[in-house]
Tab-separated table of C-alpha atoms and ligand atoms in Angstrom:
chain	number	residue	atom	x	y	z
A	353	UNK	CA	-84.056	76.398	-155.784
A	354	UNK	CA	-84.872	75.085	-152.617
A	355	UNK	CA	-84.223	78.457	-151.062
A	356	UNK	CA	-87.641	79.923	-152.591
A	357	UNK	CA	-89.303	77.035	-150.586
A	358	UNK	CA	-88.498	79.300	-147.425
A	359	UNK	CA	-91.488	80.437	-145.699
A	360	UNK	CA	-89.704	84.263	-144.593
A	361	UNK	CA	-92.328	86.608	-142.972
A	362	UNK	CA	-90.858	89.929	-141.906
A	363	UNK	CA	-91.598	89.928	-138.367
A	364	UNK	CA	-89.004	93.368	-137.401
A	365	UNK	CA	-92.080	94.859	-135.723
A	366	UNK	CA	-92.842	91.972	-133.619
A	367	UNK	CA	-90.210	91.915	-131.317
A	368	UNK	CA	-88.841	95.446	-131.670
A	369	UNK	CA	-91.018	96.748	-129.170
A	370	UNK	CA	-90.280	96.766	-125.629
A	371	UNK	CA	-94.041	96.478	-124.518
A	372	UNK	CA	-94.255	93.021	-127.054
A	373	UNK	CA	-91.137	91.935	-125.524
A	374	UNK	CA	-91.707	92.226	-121.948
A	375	UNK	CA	-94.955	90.388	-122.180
A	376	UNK	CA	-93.183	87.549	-124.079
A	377	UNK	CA	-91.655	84.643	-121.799
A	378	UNK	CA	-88.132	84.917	-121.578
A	379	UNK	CA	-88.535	88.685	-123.484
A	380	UNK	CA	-85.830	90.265	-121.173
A	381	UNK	CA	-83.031	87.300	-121.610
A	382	UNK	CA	-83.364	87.360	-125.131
A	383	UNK	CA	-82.742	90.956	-125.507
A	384	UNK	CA	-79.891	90.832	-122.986
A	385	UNK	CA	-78.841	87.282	-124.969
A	386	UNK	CA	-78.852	89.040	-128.185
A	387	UNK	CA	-77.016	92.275	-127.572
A	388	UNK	CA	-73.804	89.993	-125.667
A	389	UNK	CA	-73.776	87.469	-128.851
A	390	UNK	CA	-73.302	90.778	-131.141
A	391	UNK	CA	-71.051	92.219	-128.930
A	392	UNK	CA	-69.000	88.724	-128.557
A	393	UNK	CA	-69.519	88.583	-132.345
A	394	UNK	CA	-67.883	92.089	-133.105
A	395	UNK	CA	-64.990	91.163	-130.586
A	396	UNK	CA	-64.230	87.742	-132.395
A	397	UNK	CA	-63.977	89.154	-135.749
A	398	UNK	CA	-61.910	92.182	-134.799
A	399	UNK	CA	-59.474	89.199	-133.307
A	400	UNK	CA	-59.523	87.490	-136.406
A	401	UNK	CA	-58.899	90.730	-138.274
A	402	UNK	CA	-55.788	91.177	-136.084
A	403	UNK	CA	-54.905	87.788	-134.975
A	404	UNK	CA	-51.472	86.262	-135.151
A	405	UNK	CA	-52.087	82.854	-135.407
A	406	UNK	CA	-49.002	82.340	-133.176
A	407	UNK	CA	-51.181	83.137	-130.096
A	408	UNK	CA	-53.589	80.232	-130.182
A	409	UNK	CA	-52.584	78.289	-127.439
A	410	UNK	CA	-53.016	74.052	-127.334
A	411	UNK	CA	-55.277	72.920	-124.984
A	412	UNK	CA	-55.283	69.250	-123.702
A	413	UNK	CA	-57.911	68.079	-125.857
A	414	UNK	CA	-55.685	69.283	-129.008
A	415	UNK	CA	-58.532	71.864	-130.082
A	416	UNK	CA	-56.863	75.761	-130.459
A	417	UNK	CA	-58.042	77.917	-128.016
A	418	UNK	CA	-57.454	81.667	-128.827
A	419	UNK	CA	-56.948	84.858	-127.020
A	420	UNK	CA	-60.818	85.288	-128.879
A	421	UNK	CA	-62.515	82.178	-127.029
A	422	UNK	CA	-61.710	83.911	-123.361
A	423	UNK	CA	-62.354	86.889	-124.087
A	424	UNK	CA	-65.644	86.455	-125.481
A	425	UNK	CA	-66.963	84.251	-123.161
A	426	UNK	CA	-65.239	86.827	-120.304
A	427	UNK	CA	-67.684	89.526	-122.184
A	428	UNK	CA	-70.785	87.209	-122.287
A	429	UNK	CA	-70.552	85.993	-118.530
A	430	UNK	CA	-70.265	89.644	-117.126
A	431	UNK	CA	-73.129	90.843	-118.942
A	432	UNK	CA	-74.955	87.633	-117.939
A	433	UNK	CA	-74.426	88.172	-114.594
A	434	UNK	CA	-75.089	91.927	-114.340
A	435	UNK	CA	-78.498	90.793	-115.692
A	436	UNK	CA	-79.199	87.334	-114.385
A	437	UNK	CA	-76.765	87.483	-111.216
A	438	UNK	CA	-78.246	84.105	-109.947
A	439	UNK	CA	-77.612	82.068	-113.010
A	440	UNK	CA	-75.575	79.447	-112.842
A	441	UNK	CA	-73.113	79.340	-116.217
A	442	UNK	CA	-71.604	76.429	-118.097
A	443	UNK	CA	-69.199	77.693	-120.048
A	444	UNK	CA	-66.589	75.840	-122.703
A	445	UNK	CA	-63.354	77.697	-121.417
A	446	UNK	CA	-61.924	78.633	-118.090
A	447	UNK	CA	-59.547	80.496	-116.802
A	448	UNK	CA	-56.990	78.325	-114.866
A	449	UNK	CA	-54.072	78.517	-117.463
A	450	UNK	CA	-54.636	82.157	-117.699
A	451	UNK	CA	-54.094	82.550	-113.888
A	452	UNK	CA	-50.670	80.892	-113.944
A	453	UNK	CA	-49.605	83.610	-116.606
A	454	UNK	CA	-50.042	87.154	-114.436
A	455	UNK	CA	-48.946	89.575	-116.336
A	456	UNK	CA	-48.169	87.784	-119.450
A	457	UNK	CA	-49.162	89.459	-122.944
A	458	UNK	CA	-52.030	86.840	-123.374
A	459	UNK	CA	-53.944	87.816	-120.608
A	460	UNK	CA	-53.357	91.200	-120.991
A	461	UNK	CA	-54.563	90.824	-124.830
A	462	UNK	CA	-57.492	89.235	-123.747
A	463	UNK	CA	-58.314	91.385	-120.445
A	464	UNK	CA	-57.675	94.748	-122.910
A	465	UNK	CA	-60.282	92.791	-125.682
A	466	UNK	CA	-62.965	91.938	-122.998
A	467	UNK	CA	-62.980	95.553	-122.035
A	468	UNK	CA	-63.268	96.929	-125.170
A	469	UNK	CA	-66.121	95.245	-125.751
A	470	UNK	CA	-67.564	96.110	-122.527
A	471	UNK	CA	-67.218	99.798	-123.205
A	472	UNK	CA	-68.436	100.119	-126.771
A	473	UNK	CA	-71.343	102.259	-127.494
A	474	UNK	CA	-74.856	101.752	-126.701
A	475	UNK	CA	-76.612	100.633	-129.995
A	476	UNK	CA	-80.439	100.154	-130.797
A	477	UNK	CA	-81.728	97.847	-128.414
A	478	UNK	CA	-78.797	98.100	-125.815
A	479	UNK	CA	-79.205	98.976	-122.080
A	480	UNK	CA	-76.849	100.792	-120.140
A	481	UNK	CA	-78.217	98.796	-116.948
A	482	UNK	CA	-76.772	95.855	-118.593
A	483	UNK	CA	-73.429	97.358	-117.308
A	484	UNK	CA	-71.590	98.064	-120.929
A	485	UNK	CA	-70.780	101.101	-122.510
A	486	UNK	CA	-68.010	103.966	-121.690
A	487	UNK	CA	-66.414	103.605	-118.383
A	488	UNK	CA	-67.931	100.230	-117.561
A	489	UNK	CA	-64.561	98.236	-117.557
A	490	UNK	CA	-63.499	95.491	-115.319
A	491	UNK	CA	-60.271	94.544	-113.431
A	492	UNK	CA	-58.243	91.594	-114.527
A	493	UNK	CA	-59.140	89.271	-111.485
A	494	UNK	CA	-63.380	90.290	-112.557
A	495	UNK	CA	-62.665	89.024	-115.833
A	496	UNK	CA	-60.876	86.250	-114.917
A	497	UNK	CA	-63.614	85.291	-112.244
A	498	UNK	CA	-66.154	85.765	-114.938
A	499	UNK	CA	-64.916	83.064	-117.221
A	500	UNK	CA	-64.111	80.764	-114.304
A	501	UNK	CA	-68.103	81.211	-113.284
A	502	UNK	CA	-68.848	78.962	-116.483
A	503	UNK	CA	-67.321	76.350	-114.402
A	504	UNK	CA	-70.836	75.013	-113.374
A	505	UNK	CA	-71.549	71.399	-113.608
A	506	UNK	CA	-75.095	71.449	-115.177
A	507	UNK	CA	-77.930	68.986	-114.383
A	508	UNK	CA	-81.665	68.513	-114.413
A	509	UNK	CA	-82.760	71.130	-112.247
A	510	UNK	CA	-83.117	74.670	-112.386
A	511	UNK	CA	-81.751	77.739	-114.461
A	512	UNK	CA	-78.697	78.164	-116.434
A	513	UNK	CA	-77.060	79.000	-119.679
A	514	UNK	CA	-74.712	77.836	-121.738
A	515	UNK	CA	-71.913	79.338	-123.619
A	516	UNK	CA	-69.514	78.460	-126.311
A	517	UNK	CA	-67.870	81.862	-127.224
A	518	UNK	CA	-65.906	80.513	-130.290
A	519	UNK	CA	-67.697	77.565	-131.757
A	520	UNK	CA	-65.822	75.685	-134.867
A	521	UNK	CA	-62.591	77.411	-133.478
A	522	UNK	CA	-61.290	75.497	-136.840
A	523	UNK	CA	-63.058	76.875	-139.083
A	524	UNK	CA	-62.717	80.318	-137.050
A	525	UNK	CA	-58.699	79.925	-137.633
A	526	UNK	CA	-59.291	79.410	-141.439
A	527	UNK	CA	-61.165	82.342	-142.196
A	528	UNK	CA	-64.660	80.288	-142.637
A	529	UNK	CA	-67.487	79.098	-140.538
A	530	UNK	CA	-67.446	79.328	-136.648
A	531	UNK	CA	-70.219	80.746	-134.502
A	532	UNK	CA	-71.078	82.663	-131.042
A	533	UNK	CA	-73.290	80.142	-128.931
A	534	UNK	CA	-75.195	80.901	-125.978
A	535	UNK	CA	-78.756	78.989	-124.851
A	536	UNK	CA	-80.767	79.537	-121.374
A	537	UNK	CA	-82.354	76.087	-120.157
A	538	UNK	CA	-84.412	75.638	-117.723
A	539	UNK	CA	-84.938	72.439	-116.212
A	540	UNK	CA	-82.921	71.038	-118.430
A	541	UNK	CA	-84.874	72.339	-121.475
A	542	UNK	CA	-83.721	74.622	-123.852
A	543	UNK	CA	-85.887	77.499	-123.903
A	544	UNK	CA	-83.865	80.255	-125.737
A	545	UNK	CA	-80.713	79.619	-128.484
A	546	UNK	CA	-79.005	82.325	-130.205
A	547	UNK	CA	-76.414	82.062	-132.330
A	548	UNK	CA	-74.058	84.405	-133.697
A	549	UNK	CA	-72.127	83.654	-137.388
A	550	UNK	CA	-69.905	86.863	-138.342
A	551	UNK	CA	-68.485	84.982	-141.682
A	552	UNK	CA	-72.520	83.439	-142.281
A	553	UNK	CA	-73.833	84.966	-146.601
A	554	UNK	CA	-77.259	86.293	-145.031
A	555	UNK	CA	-78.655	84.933	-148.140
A	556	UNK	CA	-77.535	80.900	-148.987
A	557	UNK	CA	-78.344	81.998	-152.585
A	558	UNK	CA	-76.077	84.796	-152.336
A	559	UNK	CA	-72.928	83.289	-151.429
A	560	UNK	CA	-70.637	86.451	-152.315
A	561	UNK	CA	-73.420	89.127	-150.818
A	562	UNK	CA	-73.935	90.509	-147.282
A	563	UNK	CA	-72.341	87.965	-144.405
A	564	UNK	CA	-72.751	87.858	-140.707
A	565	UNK	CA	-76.358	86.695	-139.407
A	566	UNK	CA	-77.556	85.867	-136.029
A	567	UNK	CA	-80.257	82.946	-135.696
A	568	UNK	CA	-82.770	83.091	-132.461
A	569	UNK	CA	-85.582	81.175	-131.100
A	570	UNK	CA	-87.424	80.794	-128.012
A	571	UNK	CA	-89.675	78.132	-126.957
A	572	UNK	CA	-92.800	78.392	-128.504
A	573	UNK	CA	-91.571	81.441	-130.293
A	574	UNK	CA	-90.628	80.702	-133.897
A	575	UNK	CA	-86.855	80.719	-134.723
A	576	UNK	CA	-85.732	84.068	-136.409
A	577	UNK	CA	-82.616	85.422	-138.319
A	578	UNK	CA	-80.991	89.103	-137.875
A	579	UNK	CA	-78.417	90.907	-139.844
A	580	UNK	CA	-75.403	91.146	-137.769
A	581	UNK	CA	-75.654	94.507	-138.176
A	582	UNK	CA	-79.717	95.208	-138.459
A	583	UNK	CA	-82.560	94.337	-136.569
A	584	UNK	CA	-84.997	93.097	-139.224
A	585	UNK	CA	-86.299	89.766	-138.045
A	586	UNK	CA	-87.131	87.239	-140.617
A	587	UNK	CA	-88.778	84.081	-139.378
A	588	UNK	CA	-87.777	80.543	-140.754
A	589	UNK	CA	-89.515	77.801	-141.256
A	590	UNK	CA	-87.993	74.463	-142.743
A	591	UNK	CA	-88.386	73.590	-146.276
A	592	UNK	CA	-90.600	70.447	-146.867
A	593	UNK	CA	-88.051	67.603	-147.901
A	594	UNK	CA	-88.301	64.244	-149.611
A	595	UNK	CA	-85.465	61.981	-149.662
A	596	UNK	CA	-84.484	62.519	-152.933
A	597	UNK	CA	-83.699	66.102	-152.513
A	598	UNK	CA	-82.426	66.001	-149.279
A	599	UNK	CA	-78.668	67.200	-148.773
A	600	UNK	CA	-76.280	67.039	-145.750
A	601	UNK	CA	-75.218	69.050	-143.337
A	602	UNK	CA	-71.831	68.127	-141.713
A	603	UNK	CA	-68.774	68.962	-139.640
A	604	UNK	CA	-65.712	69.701	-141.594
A	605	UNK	CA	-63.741	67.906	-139.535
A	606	UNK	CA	-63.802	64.197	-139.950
A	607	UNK	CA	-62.875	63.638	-136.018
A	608	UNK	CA	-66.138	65.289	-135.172
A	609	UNK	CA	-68.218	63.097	-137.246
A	610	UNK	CA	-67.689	59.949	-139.278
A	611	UNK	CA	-67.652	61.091	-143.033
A	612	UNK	CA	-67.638	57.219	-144.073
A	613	UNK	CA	-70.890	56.307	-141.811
A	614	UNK	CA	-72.643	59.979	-143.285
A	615	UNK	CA	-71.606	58.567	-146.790
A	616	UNK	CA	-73.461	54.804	-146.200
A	617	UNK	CA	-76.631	56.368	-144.910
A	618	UNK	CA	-76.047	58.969	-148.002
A	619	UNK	CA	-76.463	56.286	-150.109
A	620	UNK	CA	-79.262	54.066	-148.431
A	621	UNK	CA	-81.244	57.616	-148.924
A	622	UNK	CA	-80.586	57.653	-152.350
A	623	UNK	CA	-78.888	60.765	-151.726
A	624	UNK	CA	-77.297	62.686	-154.577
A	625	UNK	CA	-76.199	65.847	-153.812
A	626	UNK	CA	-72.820	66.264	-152.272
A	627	UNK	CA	-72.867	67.127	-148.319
A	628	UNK	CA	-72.038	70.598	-147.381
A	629	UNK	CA	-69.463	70.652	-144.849
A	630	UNK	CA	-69.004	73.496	-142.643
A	631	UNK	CA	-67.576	74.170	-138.877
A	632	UNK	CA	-69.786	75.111	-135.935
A	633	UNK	CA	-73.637	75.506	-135.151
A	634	UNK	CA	-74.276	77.618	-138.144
A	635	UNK	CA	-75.249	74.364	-139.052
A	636	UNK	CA	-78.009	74.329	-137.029
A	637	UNK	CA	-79.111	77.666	-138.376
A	638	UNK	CA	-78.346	77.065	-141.792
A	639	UNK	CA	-80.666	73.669	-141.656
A	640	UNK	CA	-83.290	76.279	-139.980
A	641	UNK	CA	-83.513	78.030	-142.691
A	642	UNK	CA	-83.441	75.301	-145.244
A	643	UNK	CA	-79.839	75.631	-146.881
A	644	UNK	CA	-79.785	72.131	-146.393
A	645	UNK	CA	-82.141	69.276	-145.038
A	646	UNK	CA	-79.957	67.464	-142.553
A	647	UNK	CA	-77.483	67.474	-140.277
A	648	UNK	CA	-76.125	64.246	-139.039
A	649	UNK	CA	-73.197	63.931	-136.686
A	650	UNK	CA	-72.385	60.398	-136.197
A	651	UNK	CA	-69.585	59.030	-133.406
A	652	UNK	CA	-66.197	58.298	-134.476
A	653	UNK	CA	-65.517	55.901	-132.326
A	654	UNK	CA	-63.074	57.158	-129.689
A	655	UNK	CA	-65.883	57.596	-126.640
A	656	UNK	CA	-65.616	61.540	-126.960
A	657	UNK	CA	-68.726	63.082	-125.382
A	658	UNK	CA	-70.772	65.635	-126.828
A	659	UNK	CA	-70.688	68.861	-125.097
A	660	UNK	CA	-74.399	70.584	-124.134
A	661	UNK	CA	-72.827	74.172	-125.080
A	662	UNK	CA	-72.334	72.746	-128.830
A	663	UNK	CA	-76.013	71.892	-129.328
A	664	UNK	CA	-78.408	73.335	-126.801
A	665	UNK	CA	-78.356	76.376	-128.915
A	666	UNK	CA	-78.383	74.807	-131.998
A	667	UNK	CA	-81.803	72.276	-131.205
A	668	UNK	CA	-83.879	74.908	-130.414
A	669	UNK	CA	-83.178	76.718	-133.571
A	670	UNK	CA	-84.339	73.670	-135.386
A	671	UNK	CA	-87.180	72.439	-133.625
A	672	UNK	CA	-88.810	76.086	-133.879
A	673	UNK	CA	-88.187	75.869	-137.370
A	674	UNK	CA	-90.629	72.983	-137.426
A	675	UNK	CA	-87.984	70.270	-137.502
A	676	UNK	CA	-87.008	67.534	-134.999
A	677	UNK	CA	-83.795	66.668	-133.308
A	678	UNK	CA	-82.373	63.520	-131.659
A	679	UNK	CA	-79.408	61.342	-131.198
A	680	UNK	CA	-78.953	58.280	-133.817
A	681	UNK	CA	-81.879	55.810	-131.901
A	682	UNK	CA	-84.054	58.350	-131.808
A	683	UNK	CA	-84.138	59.618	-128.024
A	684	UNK	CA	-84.372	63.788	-127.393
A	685	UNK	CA	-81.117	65.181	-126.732
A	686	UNK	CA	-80.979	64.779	-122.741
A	687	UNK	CA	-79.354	68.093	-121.165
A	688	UNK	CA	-79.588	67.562	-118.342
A	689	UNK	CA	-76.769	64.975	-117.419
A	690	UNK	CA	-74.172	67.584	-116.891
A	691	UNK	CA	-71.689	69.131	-118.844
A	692	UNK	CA	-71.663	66.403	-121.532
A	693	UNK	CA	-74.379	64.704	-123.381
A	694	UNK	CA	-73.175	61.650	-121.880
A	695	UNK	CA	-72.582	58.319	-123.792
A	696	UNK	CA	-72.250	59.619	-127.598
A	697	UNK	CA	-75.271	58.307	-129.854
A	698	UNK	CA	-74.921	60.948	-132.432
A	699	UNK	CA	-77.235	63.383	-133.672
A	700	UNK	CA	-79.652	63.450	-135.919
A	701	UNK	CA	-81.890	66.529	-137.137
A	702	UNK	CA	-83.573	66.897	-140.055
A	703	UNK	CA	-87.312	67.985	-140.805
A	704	UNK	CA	-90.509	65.943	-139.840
A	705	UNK	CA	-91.325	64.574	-143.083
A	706	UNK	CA	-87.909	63.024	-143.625
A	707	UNK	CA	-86.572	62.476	-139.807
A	708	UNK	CA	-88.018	59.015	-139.487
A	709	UNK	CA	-86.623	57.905	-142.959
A	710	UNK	CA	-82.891	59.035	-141.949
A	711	UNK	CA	-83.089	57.244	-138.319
A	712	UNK	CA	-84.393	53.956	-140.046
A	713	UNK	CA	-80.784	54.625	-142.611
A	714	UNK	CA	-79.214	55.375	-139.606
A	715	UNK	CA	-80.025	52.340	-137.985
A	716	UNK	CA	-79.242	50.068	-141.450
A	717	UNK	CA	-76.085	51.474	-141.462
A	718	UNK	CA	-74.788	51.268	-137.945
A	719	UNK	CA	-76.489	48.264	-136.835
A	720	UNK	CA	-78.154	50.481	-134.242
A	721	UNK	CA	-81.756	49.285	-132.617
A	722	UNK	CA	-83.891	52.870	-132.881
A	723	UNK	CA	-84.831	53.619	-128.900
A	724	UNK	CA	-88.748	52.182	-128.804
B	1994	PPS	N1	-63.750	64.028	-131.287
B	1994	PPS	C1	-64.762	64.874	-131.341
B	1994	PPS	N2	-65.988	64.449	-131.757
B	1994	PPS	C2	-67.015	65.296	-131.848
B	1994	PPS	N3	-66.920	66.618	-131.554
B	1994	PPS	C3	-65.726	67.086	-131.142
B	1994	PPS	C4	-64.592	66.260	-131.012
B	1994	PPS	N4	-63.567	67.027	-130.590
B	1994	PPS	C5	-64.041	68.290	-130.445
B	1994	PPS	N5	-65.336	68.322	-130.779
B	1994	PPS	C6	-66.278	69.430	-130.750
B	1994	PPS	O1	-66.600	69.808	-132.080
B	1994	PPS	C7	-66.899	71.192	-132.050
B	1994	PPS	C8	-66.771	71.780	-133.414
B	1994	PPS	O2	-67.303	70.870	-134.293
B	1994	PPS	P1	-68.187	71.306	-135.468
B	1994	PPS	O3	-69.046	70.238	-136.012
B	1994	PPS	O4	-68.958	72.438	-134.972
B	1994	PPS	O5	-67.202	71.805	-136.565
B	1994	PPS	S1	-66.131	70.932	-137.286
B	1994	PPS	O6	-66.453	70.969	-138.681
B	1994	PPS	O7	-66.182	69.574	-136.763
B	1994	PPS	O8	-64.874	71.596	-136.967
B	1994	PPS	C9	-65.889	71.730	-131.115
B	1994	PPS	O9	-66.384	72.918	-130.587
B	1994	PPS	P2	-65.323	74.114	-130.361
B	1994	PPS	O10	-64.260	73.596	-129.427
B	1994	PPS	O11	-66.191	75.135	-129.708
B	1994	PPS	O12	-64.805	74.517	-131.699
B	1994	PPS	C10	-65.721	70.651	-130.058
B	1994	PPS	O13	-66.497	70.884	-128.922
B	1995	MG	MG1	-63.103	74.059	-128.049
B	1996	MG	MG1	-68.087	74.155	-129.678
B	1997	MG	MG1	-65.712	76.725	-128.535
């Protein structure tokens, strides 16, 4: 029911033309934004489609990383950089255990994938200035270079843009949730968030209906979804919660967030509805558009730090929606520390009518002091 409470204007007009979008701030990197994360989107599930799962490879944090996650974020940096050559990148993967394999049938997988998704066709909204379609290919070491340039430490000052080319690479490996992340912050603001979900129902409602949706928002701009494969823009707005019909958002994975600490504040709500647990920053986008009310990630315990490329994108969505986002005390998410979020206090977004309510549960059940 709660899905009628939407607010969904058709906005497809709006944006679609390219005298509205230049005049728009950040107009041209949300065009260029959009057409990589559907391109990246289009590669990912044609990996999944053909993927042998025997080609993930281990990294030393014990999360898979596939032939998918390089090659995606090789695709998003190049057309980044044909774009916005002076933007600095901080991407999830890079390329060192790649360059140790010349030759081998990984990087060759993932070199060939890149390309092809270089050198598909022009659709609606695509530029061939943006340096993709036929005959626009790259050599190995350009590809390789390109993932390596999302080696960029981050900090306070100045342009750059994040990218996580497979988030919930879980849930991505099981068939379900995982999503195609990319933000653009400037002084360590997020100003634009898109992000891509290929395995996403369009429609909550519609659970077996049309999947694949891409959620965008710029600062000041309203968040909007897209068909995967459309270009009608529907604007969302978060539902008006109370407390008792508030439902959860949360990580599958009980690593990523503490289950038990979700379930005490759960109950200091009065919450009765069972949380719905899915991988990734669709998350963020389904909590944009109202599928749930909140999304809590609360530490574990084991001093991991957040990563800015798994919820730069994510925020913005949110907080254009009308809702707010923090970590557990109640402080803005700070970007601009680096690559991390630094010290982990959790996050916490959920609508303005209900965010104060879940930080003061929050706070009950953790023993936390809210930030004054
Ligand atoms: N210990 C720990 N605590 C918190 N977060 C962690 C941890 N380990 C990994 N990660 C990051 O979690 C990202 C995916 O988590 P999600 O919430 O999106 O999905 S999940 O349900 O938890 O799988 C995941 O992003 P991807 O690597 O892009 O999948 C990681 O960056
Ligand atoms: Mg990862
Ligand atoms: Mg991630
Ligand atoms: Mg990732």
């Amino acid at each position: 029911m709660y899905h009628r409470l939407r607010i969904q204007v058709i906005i497809s007009t709006l944006f679609r033309s390219s005298t509205t979008m230049s005049a728009r701030p950040f107009a041209p990197e949300r065009q260029l934004a959009l057409s990589a994360v559907r391109r990246a989107c289009a590669l990912t599930s044609s990996v999944f489609n053909k993927l042998v799962k025997n080609e993930t490879l281990t990294k030393g944090d014990k999360s898979p990383v596939t032939v998918g996650d390089y090659a995606a974020q090789a695709l998003i940096s190049v057309m980044l950089k044909n774009s916005f050559p002076a933007d600095p990148i901080v991407g999830e993967e890079d390329a060192a255990e790649l360059r140790v394999e010349e030759g081998s049938v990984l990087r060759e997988r993932i070199i060939a994938l890149a390309n092809e998704a270089l050198v598909a066709p022009l659709v609606e909204g695509d530029k061939a200035e943006w340096g993709i379609g036929p005959g626009q290919e790259k050599t190995s070491d350009e590809l390789l270079d390109a993932i390596d340039r999302g080696n960029h430490d981050g900090g306070r000052t100045g342009r750059m843009w994040t990218i996580d080319p497979i988030d919930g690479t879980k849930g991505f490996l099981r068939g379900e949730q995982y999503a195609v992340c990319v933000s653009l912050l400037v002084d360590a603001q997020v100003q634009l968030g898109i992000i891509g979900c290929p395995n996403l129902p369009v429609d909550a409602s519609k659970p077996d209906g049309e999947r694949g949706c891409i959620f965008v928002a710029v600062r000041g701009q309203g968040c909007q979804q897209i068909p995967l494969t459309g270009s009608t823009e529907t604007a969302l707005s978060m539902p008006a919660f109370t407390p008792s019909s508030l439902n959860f958002l949360e990580s599958v994975e009980a690593l990523h967030s503490s289950h038990s600490t979700t379930d005490t504040i759960s109950s200091i709500l009065g919450i009765t509805r069972p949380p719905l647990r899915m991988d990734s920053q669709a998350k963020y986008g389904c909590l944009a558009r109202g599928d749930g009310g909140l999304y809590l990630r609360m530490p574990t315990g084991v001093g991991y730090r957040e990563k800015i490329w798994d919820h730069a994108p994510g925020a913005i969505l949110v907080e254009e929606a009308g809702g707010i986002v923090t970590d557990s005390r109640g402080a803005p998410l700070d970007f601009g520390l680096g690559r991390t979020l630094g010290e982990n206090f959790g996050v916490v977004a959920a609508g303005k009518e209900v965010h104060s309510a879940v930080l003061d549960a929050v706070q009950q059940a953790t023993g936390t002091k809210a930030k004054a």
